[in-house]
Short mmCIF file of C-alpha atoms in Angstrom, two decimals:
data_model
loop_
_atom_site.label_atom_id
_atom_site.label_comp_id
_atom_site.label_asym_id
_atom_site.label_seq_id
_atom_site.Cartn_x
_atom_site.Cartn_y
_atom_site.Cartn_z
CA MET A 1 -31.40 -0.66 8.60
CA SER A 2 -31.93 -2.62 5.41
CA VAL A 3 -35.13 -1.17 3.92
CA ALA A 4 -36.89 -2.96 1.07
CA LEU A 5 -37.38 -0.63 -1.87
CA THR A 6 -41.11 -0.91 -2.54
CA GLU A 7 -43.39 1.06 -4.86
CA LYS A 8 -45.11 2.30 -1.71
CA LEU A 9 -41.86 3.66 -0.27
CA ILE A 10 -41.08 5.47 -3.51
CA GLU A 11 -44.61 6.93 -3.60
CA ASP A 12 -44.36 8.02 0.05
CA VAL A 13 -41.05 9.74 -0.64
CA ARG A 14 -42.46 11.53 -3.71
CA ARG A 15 -45.38 12.78 -1.62
CA LEU A 16 -43.13 13.94 1.23
CA ILE A 17 -41.01 15.89 -1.25
CA ARG A 18 -44.09 17.43 -2.89
CA ASP A 19 -45.39 18.48 0.55
CA GLN A 20 -41.90 19.71 1.53
CA GLU A 21 -42.02 17.48 4.63
CA ARG A 22 -38.32 17.81 5.31
CA THR A 23 -38.35 16.48 8.89
CA THR A 24 -40.41 13.36 8.17
CA LEU A 25 -38.40 12.61 5.04
CA GLY A 26 -35.12 13.22 6.88
CA ASN A 27 -36.10 10.78 9.64
CA LEU A 28 -37.11 8.16 7.11
CA ILE A 29 -33.84 8.41 5.17
CA PHE A 30 -31.72 8.63 8.29
CA GLU A 31 -32.81 5.06 9.10
CA MET A 32 -31.55 3.73 5.78
CA GLN A 33 -28.13 2.59 4.58
CA ALA A 34 -26.41 4.71 1.91
CA ALA A 35 -26.74 1.97 -0.73
CA ASP A 36 -30.49 1.79 -0.12
CA VAL A 37 -30.91 5.58 -0.32
CA ALA A 38 -28.99 5.49 -3.62
CA ASP A 39 -31.40 2.84 -4.97
CA LEU A 40 -34.33 4.95 -3.87
CA VAL A 41 -32.94 8.15 -5.36
CA GLU A 42 -32.34 6.42 -8.70
CA HIS A 43 -36.10 5.79 -8.92
CA LEU A 44 -36.95 9.50 -8.63
CA GLU A 45 -37.06 12.43 -11.05
CA HIS A 46 -34.00 14.67 -11.22
CA GLU A 47 -35.48 17.51 -9.14
CA ASP A 48 -36.59 15.08 -6.43
CA ARG A 49 -33.12 13.51 -6.41
CA LEU A 50 -31.59 16.92 -5.74
CA PHE A 51 -34.11 17.55 -2.96
CA ILE A 52 -32.91 14.43 -1.15
CA ILE A 53 -29.19 15.08 -1.70
CA GLU A 54 -29.57 18.62 -0.38
CA LEU A 55 -31.50 17.33 2.62
CA LEU A 56 -28.63 15.05 3.64
CA MET A 57 -25.58 16.04 5.67
CA PRO A 58 -22.52 16.33 3.36
CA GLU A 59 -21.06 13.11 4.77
CA ASP A 60 -24.22 11.10 4.02
CA ALA A 61 -24.72 12.80 0.65
CA GLY A 62 -21.22 11.67 -0.34
CA GLU A 63 -21.84 8.05 0.66
CA VAL A 64 -25.11 8.04 -1.28
CA LEU A 65 -23.54 9.60 -4.38
CA LEU A 66 -20.81 6.94 -4.37
CA GLU A 67 -23.41 4.17 -4.40
CA MET A 68 -25.24 5.56 -7.43
CA GLU A 69 -24.98 4.49 -11.05
CA PRO A 70 -22.36 6.73 -12.74
CA PRO A 71 -24.78 8.58 -15.11
CA VAL A 72 -27.13 9.49 -12.22
CA GLN A 73 -24.19 10.59 -10.08
CA GLU A 74 -22.79 12.69 -12.91
CA ARG A 75 -26.08 14.48 -13.54
CA ILE A 76 -26.51 15.31 -9.84
CA LEU A 77 -22.94 16.63 -9.55
CA ASP A 78 -23.65 18.77 -12.62
CA SER A 79 -26.50 20.42 -10.74
CA LEU A 80 -24.67 20.99 -7.46
CA ASP A 81 -22.60 24.14 -6.99
CA ALA A 82 -18.89 24.01 -6.16
CA GLU A 83 -19.57 24.85 -2.51
CA ALA A 84 -21.87 21.84 -2.05
CA ILE A 85 -19.42 19.50 -3.80
CA THR A 86 -16.54 20.87 -1.74
CA LYS A 87 -18.38 20.09 1.51
CA ILE A 88 -19.16 16.57 0.29
CA VAL A 89 -15.59 15.91 -0.88
CA GLU A 90 -14.16 17.03 2.46
CA GLU A 91 -16.17 14.32 4.23
CA LEU A 92 -15.19 11.40 1.98
CA ASP A 93 -12.33 8.95 2.35
CA SER A 94 -9.42 9.99 0.16
CA ASP A 95 -9.94 7.27 -2.47
CA ASP A 96 -13.63 8.06 -2.82
CA ALA A 97 -12.92 11.79 -2.93
CA ALA A 98 -10.41 11.26 -5.74
CA ASP A 99 -12.87 9.05 -7.65
CA LEU A 100 -15.63 11.63 -7.36
CA VAL A 101 -13.46 14.61 -8.25
CA GLY A 102 -11.59 12.70 -10.95
CA ASP A 103 -14.81 12.23 -12.91
CA LEU A 104 -15.64 15.95 -12.98
CA PRO A 105 -14.81 18.24 -15.93
CA ALA A 106 -11.28 19.74 -15.66
CA GLU A 107 -12.65 23.21 -14.95
CA ARG A 108 -14.59 22.02 -11.92
CA VAL A 109 -11.72 19.87 -10.65
CA LYS A 110 -9.60 23.02 -10.43
CA GLU A 111 -12.37 24.89 -8.65
CA ILE A 112 -12.88 22.11 -6.09
CA ILE A 113 -9.17 21.62 -5.44
CA GLU A 114 -8.81 25.31 -4.74
CA SER A 115 -11.69 25.41 -2.28
CA VAL A 116 -11.24 22.23 -0.19
CA ASP A 117 -9.21 22.43 3.01
CA THR A 118 -5.46 21.83 2.90
CA GLY A 119 -5.39 18.20 4.04
CA VAL A 120 -7.99 17.15 1.48
CA ARG A 121 -6.24 19.16 -1.24
CA GLU A 122 -2.95 17.39 -0.53
CA ASP A 123 -4.68 14.00 -0.62
CA LEU A 124 -6.36 14.81 -3.95
CA GLN A 125 -3.10 16.03 -5.43
CA LYS A 126 -1.45 12.79 -4.34
CA LEU A 127 -4.15 10.51 -5.71
CA LEU A 128 -5.52 12.18 -8.85
CA PRO A 129 -2.39 11.56 -11.00
CA PHE A 130 -2.72 7.75 -10.79
CA PRO A 131 -4.60 5.93 -13.55
CA GLU A 132 -7.94 4.60 -12.24
CA ASP A 133 -7.02 1.00 -13.02
CA THR A 134 -3.78 0.91 -11.00
CA ALA A 135 -3.17 0.29 -7.31
CA GLY A 136 -2.44 4.02 -6.94
CA GLY A 137 -5.83 4.79 -8.44
CA LEU A 138 -7.59 2.40 -6.07
CA MET A 139 -5.75 3.13 -2.83
CA ALA A 140 -6.85 5.29 0.10
CA LEU A 141 -4.54 7.31 2.33
CA GLU A 142 -6.47 6.36 5.48
CA TYR A 143 -4.71 3.51 7.29
CA VAL A 144 -2.87 2.92 10.54
CA ALA A 145 0.89 2.32 10.47
CA VAL A 146 3.36 2.22 13.35
CA ASN A 147 7.07 1.72 13.66
CA ALA A 148 7.85 -1.97 14.26
CA ASN A 149 9.47 -1.00 17.58
CA THR A 150 6.18 0.37 18.93
CA THR A 151 4.48 -1.56 21.74
CA VAL A 152 0.98 -3.03 21.56
CA GLN A 153 -0.27 -0.38 24.00
CA GLU A 154 1.18 2.50 21.95
CA THR A 155 -0.34 1.01 18.83
CA ILE A 156 -3.77 0.88 20.49
CA GLU A 157 -3.40 4.57 21.38
CA LYS A 158 -2.56 5.35 17.77
CA LEU A 159 -5.63 3.40 16.72
CA ARG A 160 -7.69 5.45 19.16
CA SER A 161 -6.45 8.71 17.65
CA LYS A 162 -7.47 7.49 14.18
CA ARG A 163 -10.68 5.83 15.28
CA GLU A 164 -13.08 8.03 13.33
CA GLU A 165 -10.81 8.58 10.34
CA VAL A 166 -10.09 4.98 9.41
CA GLU A 167 -12.99 2.63 8.66
CA ASN A 168 -12.78 -1.07 7.78
CA LEU A 169 -9.74 -1.43 9.97
CA TYR A 170 -8.67 -5.04 10.47
CA TYR A 171 -4.89 -4.78 10.23
CA VAL A 172 -2.20 -2.35 11.38
CA PHE A 173 0.87 -2.02 9.16
CA ALA A 174 4.38 -1.94 10.62
CA VAL A 175 7.19 0.10 9.05
CA ASP A 176 10.89 0.61 9.70
CA ASP A 177 12.65 3.92 10.40
CA TYR A 178 12.53 4.78 6.69
CA ASN A 179 8.78 4.13 6.44
CA ARG A 180 9.46 0.92 4.53
CA LEU A 181 6.80 -1.74 5.01
CA SER A 182 8.04 -4.46 7.33
CA GLY A 183 4.99 -6.41 8.48
CA VAL A 184 1.37 -6.56 9.48
CA VAL A 185 -0.54 -7.21 12.73
CA SER A 186 -4.17 -8.27 12.86
CA LEU A 187 -6.53 -6.53 15.28
CA LYS A 188 -7.17 -9.98 16.73
CA ASP A 189 -3.52 -10.20 17.78
CA LEU A 190 -3.58 -6.62 19.03
CA VAL A 191 -6.53 -7.47 21.32
CA LEU A 192 -4.91 -10.62 22.65
CA GLU A 193 -1.21 -9.78 23.06
CA PRO A 194 0.19 -8.18 26.26
CA PRO A 195 0.32 -4.34 26.16
CA ASP A 196 4.12 -4.15 26.49
CA ARG A 197 5.00 -6.49 23.61
CA ARG A 198 6.63 -4.91 20.59
CA ILE A 199 4.93 -5.04 17.21
CA LYS A 200 8.04 -6.53 15.57
CA ASP A 201 7.70 -9.57 17.85
CA ILE A 202 4.09 -10.29 16.97
CA MET A 203 3.83 -9.01 13.39
CA ASN A 204 3.69 -11.20 10.33
CA PRO A 205 6.66 -10.16 8.19
CA GLU A 206 5.47 -12.30 5.23
CA ILE A 207 3.23 -9.61 3.87
CA VAL A 208 1.70 -9.34 0.41
CA SER A 209 1.95 -5.79 -0.96
CA VAL A 210 1.45 -4.11 -4.31
CA ASN A 211 3.30 -1.33 -6.10
CA LEU A 212 1.61 1.98 -6.95
CA TYR A 213 1.51 1.02 -10.61
CA THR A 214 0.35 -2.58 -10.25
CA ASP A 215 -2.61 -3.16 -12.58
CA GLN A 216 -6.00 -3.54 -10.86
CA GLU A 217 -6.45 -6.98 -12.41
CA GLU A 218 -3.26 -8.17 -10.72
CA VAL A 219 -4.38 -6.56 -7.43
CA ALA A 220 -7.69 -8.43 -7.64
CA ARG A 221 -5.87 -11.68 -8.42
CA LEU A 222 -3.76 -11.27 -5.26
CA PHE A 223 -6.86 -10.56 -3.11
CA GLN A 224 -8.45 -13.77 -4.39
CA LYS A 225 -5.34 -15.88 -4.22
CA TYR A 226 -4.37 -14.87 -0.69
CA ASP A 227 -7.89 -14.21 0.66
CA LEU A 228 -6.99 -10.62 1.57
CA VAL A 229 -9.26 -8.01 3.18
CA SER A 230 -6.77 -5.24 2.54
CA VAL A 231 -3.37 -4.80 0.93
CA PRO A 232 -0.69 -2.18 1.55
CA VAL A 233 0.52 -0.15 -1.43
CA VAL A 234 4.23 0.70 -1.64
CA ASP A 235 6.38 2.89 -3.87
CA ASP A 236 9.51 1.77 -5.72
CA GLN A 237 11.55 2.09 -2.50
CA HIS A 238 9.04 -0.21 -0.72
CA ARG A 239 7.82 2.74 1.38
CA LEU A 240 4.22 2.47 2.55
CA VAL A 241 1.99 4.96 0.71
CA GLY A 242 -1.59 3.65 0.86
CA ARG A 243 -4.05 0.85 1.42
CA ILE A 244 -6.58 -0.91 -0.81
CA THR A 245 -9.57 -2.53 0.90
CA HIS A 246 -11.65 -5.51 -0.20
CA ASP A 247 -14.80 -3.48 -0.94
CA ASP A 248 -13.07 -1.70 -3.82
CA ILE A 249 -11.75 -5.02 -5.07
CA MET A 250 -15.12 -6.78 -5.16
CA ASP A 251 -16.15 -4.29 -7.85
CA VAL A 252 -12.91 -4.86 -9.79
CA ILE A 253 -13.38 -8.65 -9.71
CA GLU A 254 -16.83 -8.27 -11.23
CA GLU A 255 -15.60 -5.76 -13.81
CA GLU A 256 -12.64 -7.94 -14.84
CA ALA A 257 -14.77 -11.11 -15.03
CA ASP A 258 -17.14 -9.21 -17.35
CA GLU A 259 -14.22 -8.01 -19.49
CA ASP A 260 -12.67 -11.46 -19.72
CA MET A 261 -15.95 -12.91 -20.90
CA ARG A 262 -16.35 -10.19 -23.53
CA SER A 263 -12.86 -10.64 -24.95
CA MET B 17 6.52 -15.81 1.34
CA SER B 18 5.29 -15.08 -2.13
CA VAL B 19 7.47 -17.20 -4.43
CA ALA B 20 7.47 -16.63 -8.18
CA LEU B 21 6.66 -19.83 -10.03
CA THR B 22 9.55 -20.14 -12.47
CA GLU B 23 10.60 -22.94 -14.79
CA LYS B 24 13.72 -23.22 -12.67
CA LEU B 25 11.70 -23.71 -9.47
CA ILE B 26 9.61 -26.41 -11.12
CA GLU B 27 12.77 -28.13 -12.40
CA ASP B 28 14.41 -27.92 -8.97
CA VAL B 29 11.34 -29.47 -7.37
CA ARG B 30 11.25 -32.31 -9.94
CA ARG B 31 14.90 -33.04 -9.24
CA LEU B 32 14.42 -32.98 -5.46
CA ILE B 33 11.54 -35.43 -5.80
CA ARG B 34 13.58 -37.72 -8.11
CA ASP B 35 16.45 -37.67 -5.60
CA GLN B 36 14.02 -38.19 -2.69
CA GLU B 37 15.43 -35.08 -0.99
CA ARG B 38 12.56 -34.84 1.47
CA THR B 39 14.19 -32.39 3.90
CA THR B 40 15.36 -29.88 1.29
CA LEU B 41 12.04 -30.05 -0.54
CA GLY B 42 10.13 -29.71 2.74
CA ASN B 43 12.10 -26.61 3.70
CA LEU B 44 11.51 -25.06 0.31
CA ILE B 45 7.76 -25.65 0.39
CA PHE B 46 7.43 -24.63 4.03
CA GLU B 47 8.45 -21.11 2.97
CA MET B 48 5.63 -20.87 0.44
CA GLN B 49 1.98 -19.86 0.74
CA ALA B 50 -0.62 -22.59 0.10
CA ALA B 51 -1.86 -20.92 -3.11
CA ASP B 52 1.69 -20.89 -4.48
CA VAL B 53 2.31 -24.53 -3.59
CA ALA B 54 -0.97 -25.39 -5.36
CA ASP B 55 0.24 -23.58 -8.50
CA LEU B 56 3.51 -25.45 -8.33
CA VAL B 57 1.85 -28.82 -7.79
CA GLU B 58 -0.44 -28.25 -10.77
CA HIS B 59 2.69 -28.08 -12.98
CA LEU B 60 3.89 -31.54 -11.91
CA GLU B 61 3.06 -35.10 -12.95
CA HIS B 62 0.52 -36.98 -10.87
CA GLU B 63 3.07 -39.08 -8.96
CA ASP B 64 5.12 -36.00 -8.11
CA ARG B 65 1.98 -34.21 -6.94
CA LEU B 66 1.27 -37.05 -4.53
CA PHE B 67 4.85 -36.95 -3.27
CA ILE B 68 4.41 -33.31 -2.26
CA ILE B 69 0.96 -33.75 -0.71
CA GLU B 70 2.24 -36.68 1.34
CA LEU B 71 5.26 -34.65 2.42
CA LEU B 72 3.06 -31.91 3.88
CA MET B 73 1.47 -31.90 7.33
CA PRO B 74 -2.28 -32.67 7.03
CA GLU B 75 -3.17 -29.03 7.79
CA ASP B 76 -0.95 -27.68 5.01
CA ALA B 77 -1.99 -30.43 2.61
CA GLY B 78 -5.62 -29.39 3.12
CA GLU B 79 -4.91 -25.72 2.43
CA VAL B 80 -2.99 -26.65 -0.72
CA LEU B 81 -5.74 -29.01 -1.96
CA LEU B 82 -8.34 -26.25 -1.52
CA GLU B 83 -6.34 -23.90 -3.73
CA MET B 84 -6.07 -26.38 -6.61
CA GLU B 85 -8.14 -26.54 -9.76
CA PRO B 86 -11.05 -28.99 -9.14
CA PRO B 87 -9.92 -31.72 -11.60
CA VAL B 88 -6.41 -31.82 -10.09
CA GLN B 89 -7.84 -31.88 -6.58
CA GLU B 90 -10.23 -34.67 -7.51
CA ARG B 91 -7.52 -36.85 -9.00
CA ILE B 92 -5.29 -36.43 -5.93
CA LEU B 93 -8.14 -37.24 -3.54
CA ASP B 94 -8.83 -40.34 -5.65
CA SER B 95 -5.29 -41.51 -4.95
CA LEU B 96 -5.25 -40.80 -1.23
CA ASP B 97 -6.55 -43.42 1.20
CA ALA B 98 -9.38 -42.68 3.62
CA GLU B 99 -6.98 -42.33 6.53
CA ALA B 100 -5.01 -39.57 4.80
CA ILE B 101 -8.18 -37.72 3.78
CA THR B 102 -9.58 -38.05 7.29
CA LYS B 103 -6.48 -36.42 8.77
CA ILE B 104 -6.70 -33.58 6.26
CA VAL B 105 -10.43 -33.02 6.80
CA GLU B 106 -9.95 -32.85 10.56
CA GLU B 107 -7.59 -29.89 10.14
CA LEU B 108 -9.79 -27.82 7.82
CA ASP B 109 -12.33 -25.13 8.68
CA SER B 110 -15.84 -26.58 8.64
CA ASP B 111 -16.90 -24.94 5.36
CA ASP B 112 -13.76 -26.14 3.57
CA ALA B 113 -14.10 -29.62 5.07
CA ALA B 114 -17.69 -29.81 3.81
CA ASP B 115 -16.67 -28.60 0.33
CA LEU B 116 -13.88 -31.17 0.10
CA VAL B 117 -15.93 -34.09 1.43
CA GLY B 118 -19.03 -33.01 -0.51
CA ASP B 119 -17.22 -33.50 -3.79
CA LEU B 120 -16.19 -37.09 -3.01
CA PRO B 121 -18.12 -40.16 -4.24
CA ALA B 122 -20.95 -41.15 -1.83
CA GLU B 123 -19.12 -44.31 -0.74
CA ARG B 124 -16.08 -42.35 0.39
CA VAL B 125 -18.15 -39.65 2.08
CA LYS B 126 -19.63 -42.35 4.30
CA GLU B 127 -16.17 -43.76 5.04
CA ILE B 128 -14.75 -40.33 5.96
CA ILE B 129 -17.73 -39.32 8.11
CA GLU B 130 -17.37 -42.54 10.08
CA SER B 131 -13.67 -42.06 10.71
CA VAL B 132 -13.33 -38.34 11.57
CA ASP B 133 -13.55 -37.29 15.21
CA THR B 134 -16.92 -36.44 16.74
CA GLY B 135 -16.74 -32.65 16.48
CA VAL B 136 -15.80 -32.74 12.81
CA ARG B 137 -18.47 -35.37 12.10
CA GLU B 138 -21.15 -33.18 13.67
CA ASP B 139 -19.99 -30.18 11.64
CA LEU B 140 -20.06 -32.19 8.41
CA GLN B 141 -23.51 -33.55 9.18
CA LYS B 142 -24.73 -29.98 9.75
CA LEU B 143 -23.21 -28.56 6.58
CA LEU B 144 -23.37 -31.30 3.94
CA PRO B 145 -27.18 -31.17 3.50
CA PHE B 146 -27.14 -27.56 2.24
CA PRO B 147 -26.99 -26.94 -1.52
CA GLU B 148 -23.57 -25.54 -2.51
CA ASP B 149 -25.06 -22.34 -3.90
CA THR B 150 -26.93 -21.30 -0.75
CA ALA B 151 -25.75 -19.43 2.35
CA GLY B 152 -25.89 -22.73 4.24
CA GLY B 153 -23.56 -24.26 1.65
CA LEU B 154 -21.10 -21.37 1.93
CA MET B 155 -21.08 -20.80 5.69
CA ALA B 156 -18.54 -21.95 8.26
CA LEU B 157 -19.31 -22.89 11.84
CA GLU B 158 -16.20 -21.13 13.15
CA TYR B 159 -17.14 -17.70 14.51
CA VAL B 160 -17.22 -15.89 17.84
CA ALA B 161 -20.58 -15.02 19.37
CA VAL B 162 -21.36 -13.74 22.86
CA ASN B 163 -24.51 -12.83 24.74
CA ALA B 164 -25.23 -9.11 24.35
CA ASN B 165 -24.97 -8.75 28.15
CA THR B 166 -21.33 -9.88 28.12
CA THR B 167 -18.65 -7.29 28.93
CA VAL B 168 -15.82 -6.28 26.61
CA GLN B 169 -13.33 -8.07 28.87
CA GLU B 170 -15.32 -11.32 28.89
CA THR B 171 -15.62 -11.09 25.12
CA ILE B 172 -11.86 -10.72 24.78
CA GLU B 173 -11.42 -13.85 26.92
CA LYS B 174 -13.83 -15.72 24.64
CA LEU B 175 -11.80 -14.51 21.67
CA ARG B 176 -8.65 -15.80 23.34
CA SER B 177 -10.17 -19.25 23.82
CA LYS B 178 -11.07 -19.36 20.09
CA ARG B 179 -7.87 -17.72 18.88
CA GLU B 180 -6.53 -20.66 16.90
CA GLU B 181 -9.88 -21.97 15.76
CA VAL B 182 -11.29 -18.83 14.13
CA GLU B 183 -9.31 -17.15 11.37
CA ASN B 184 -10.25 -13.97 9.50
CA LEU B 185 -11.89 -12.61 12.62
CA TYR B 186 -12.91 -8.97 12.32
CA TYR B 187 -16.31 -8.95 14.04
CA VAL B 188 -17.87 -10.60 17.07
CA PHE B 189 -21.59 -11.38 16.86
CA ALA B 190 -23.95 -10.65 19.75
CA VAL B 191 -26.97 -12.84 20.51
CA ASP B 192 -29.87 -12.77 22.98
CA ASP B 193 -30.76 -15.49 25.50
CA TYR B 194 -32.36 -17.56 22.72
CA ASN B 195 -29.27 -17.36 20.49
CA ARG B 196 -31.06 -14.93 18.18
CA LEU B 197 -28.74 -12.51 16.44
CA SER B 198 -28.94 -9.06 18.00
CA GLY B 199 -25.90 -7.12 16.82
CA VAL B 200 -22.27 -6.97 15.83
CA VAL B 201 -19.11 -5.44 17.32
CA SER B 202 -15.97 -4.73 15.34
CA LEU B 203 -12.61 -5.75 16.74
CA LYS B 204 -11.64 -2.09 16.46
CA ASP B 205 -14.35 -1.20 18.99
CA LEU B 206 -13.38 -4.15 21.17
CA VAL B 207 -9.79 -2.85 21.32
CA LEU B 208 -10.84 0.69 22.13
CA GLU B 209 -13.80 0.37 24.51
CA PRO B 210 -13.33 0.08 28.32
CA PRO B 211 -13.16 -3.55 29.58
CA ASP B 212 -16.29 -3.28 31.74
CA ARG B 213 -18.64 -1.98 29.05
CA ARG B 214 -21.39 -4.33 27.92
CA ILE B 215 -21.54 -5.49 24.32
CA LYS B 216 -25.17 -4.36 23.99
CA ASP B 217 -24.06 -0.78 24.65
CA ILE B 218 -21.40 -0.73 21.95
CA MET B 219 -22.76 -3.14 19.35
CA ASN B 220 -24.30 -2.10 16.07
CA PRO B 221 -27.83 -3.54 16.11
CA GLU B 222 -28.41 -2.64 12.44
CA ILE B 223 -26.86 -5.81 11.16
CA VAL B 224 -27.15 -7.38 7.71
CA SER B 225 -27.70 -11.14 7.92
CA VAL B 226 -28.73 -13.89 5.51
CA ASN B 227 -30.96 -16.92 5.88
CA LEU B 228 -29.59 -20.46 5.50
CA TYR B 229 -31.36 -20.81 2.15
CA THR B 230 -30.48 -17.41 0.69
CA ASP B 231 -29.07 -17.91 -2.83
CA GLN B 232 -25.32 -17.28 -3.18
CA GLU B 233 -25.96 -14.61 -5.82
CA GLU B 234 -28.04 -12.64 -3.31
CA VAL B 235 -25.36 -13.15 -0.64
CA ALA B 236 -22.72 -11.76 -3.03
CA ARG B 237 -24.99 -8.81 -3.87
CA LEU B 238 -25.27 -7.95 -0.16
CA PHE B 239 -21.48 -8.18 0.32
CA GLN B 240 -20.99 -5.74 -2.55
CA LYS B 241 -23.82 -3.41 -1.63
CA TYR B 242 -22.88 -3.10 2.03
CA ASP B 243 -19.10 -3.57 1.67
CA LEU B 244 -19.13 -6.55 4.05
CA VAL B 245 -16.16 -8.67 5.13
CA SER B 246 -18.38 -11.28 6.75
CA VAL B 247 -22.07 -11.91 7.21
CA PRO B 248 -23.87 -13.93 9.89
CA VAL B 249 -26.19 -16.72 8.73
CA VAL B 250 -29.46 -17.25 10.63
CA ASP B 251 -32.21 -19.87 10.57
CA ASP B 252 -35.93 -19.16 10.20
CA GLN B 253 -36.12 -18.20 13.89
CA HIS B 254 -33.30 -15.67 13.37
CA ARG B 255 -30.95 -17.84 15.46
CA LEU B 256 -27.26 -17.51 14.61
CA VAL B 257 -25.99 -20.67 12.88
CA GLY B 258 -22.91 -19.70 10.83
CA ARG B 259 -20.74 -17.11 9.18
CA ILE B 260 -19.76 -16.42 5.57
CA THR B 261 -16.47 -14.60 4.98
CA HIS B 262 -15.45 -12.35 2.09
CA ASP B 263 -12.90 -14.79 0.66
CA ASP B 264 -15.62 -17.27 -0.26
CA ILE B 265 -17.67 -14.46 -1.74
CA MET B 266 -14.92 -13.14 -4.03
CA ASP B 267 -15.09 -16.48 -5.86
CA VAL B 268 -18.89 -16.29 -6.07
CA ILE B 269 -18.78 -12.75 -7.52
CA GLU B 270 -16.45 -13.93 -10.27
CA GLU B 271 -18.55 -17.04 -10.93
CA GLU B 272 -21.81 -15.08 -11.08
CA ALA B 273 -20.31 -12.36 -13.31
CA ASP B 274 -19.16 -15.12 -15.69
CA GLU B 275 -22.64 -16.70 -15.64
CA ASP B 276 -24.39 -13.39 -16.27
CA MET B 277 -22.17 -12.71 -19.26
CA ARG B 278 -22.85 -16.18 -20.66
CA SER B 279 -26.62 -15.93 -20.30
#
């Protein structure tokens, strides 16, 4: 629910923390969106911030941390032990996990990478090398891709198996036998086409994609020019390697507009 | 297809226009995305621009006009007769139609409103009164809404009936018997849930919406804060009246970032 951040709410939360009313506070926060909890937390003292972060499930704590102003986020991460950060990182989408870990001191990065589970470690090792302002630095490894010969029904089953893992899913990517990007199908078409049709017959082969090393400014320009909600990222052999979604691009557009005005 | 705008392409196009090679030029442009045709057209002389706009089907001409820089668009509209503009307006989404018509001189607005077909006239009369920088000025009337008691299967049928009309469709809105907004269902859930389930049992009732008179800056803030791809617009009685999509908001974010830096 969208909760207005009032002085009263902040006061109530301070009191609940002082009285160690974990259940009441937990219920209150559970009703709120991550971005609103982040706003709230930013209005508190450091110790109270930690109280709230530690009260949250790792998944929610991660979402809230991501919504915070960088200095506040950094100070909280400083105070959390490696075990707590590890649990949080394991619950995040790969791009967010890489952003969070990438901002930590080198020592801690090593510690976290060693303690997260194998899948997350592999994702971090794939994503951390890319500069933050390139497509590789923006992309996530969560997306749904199928071979272009797959049927609509098989694609829906694949979607089902990735239901929890992939959020903001509006398109399915199609690839050839060498994992090269060959087209895109909207979920609208997937809902409306007969189950036995093949993806290659309904996909749009005229797909905009970006290379791993495309600059974020160029990525943002393509989102605006072609009204994209997501864009596939490919390597030099045009193999599909990731996906950038519009929410990450809205921040880039703002950042780049600010930079352009300053220069 | 994404076509690089080269000097050679521009020269080829100039030559095709000079030689009145309508078919070759038509085939070339048909392969291009609207935003790319707009870029190309902006590099031509006024008479050549008109040649291309007149060569396009009204639907494509509209998309291309929308992608142009405002002064170029204005000059072309100045040169087109009311009949041509009417045909173009009838093919556009309601929000784009209102933007295009709203920028015309009052005399011409009247002329266009009188000549478009009834449905388009009603849409224009609904949208034109809203200030450009409010939710009402940004919203489109193309969206899919169903009563919350509708089943998944019935919702899919509704989607099918609106397939061509509604683009960028990632969510279906749910309303109560008084057309008041009650929730939202993603197309992902619609694909994966059993056909006989009711929307009210799968919808997310915690939905972010904006009022008709919400300022565009606040709308953009909500898109960024909650990572939205679209937002429903409601009137003072919380009745659903329109939808704003992320592509219109990307432009607002850039505009507002520019303004903030200037002030």
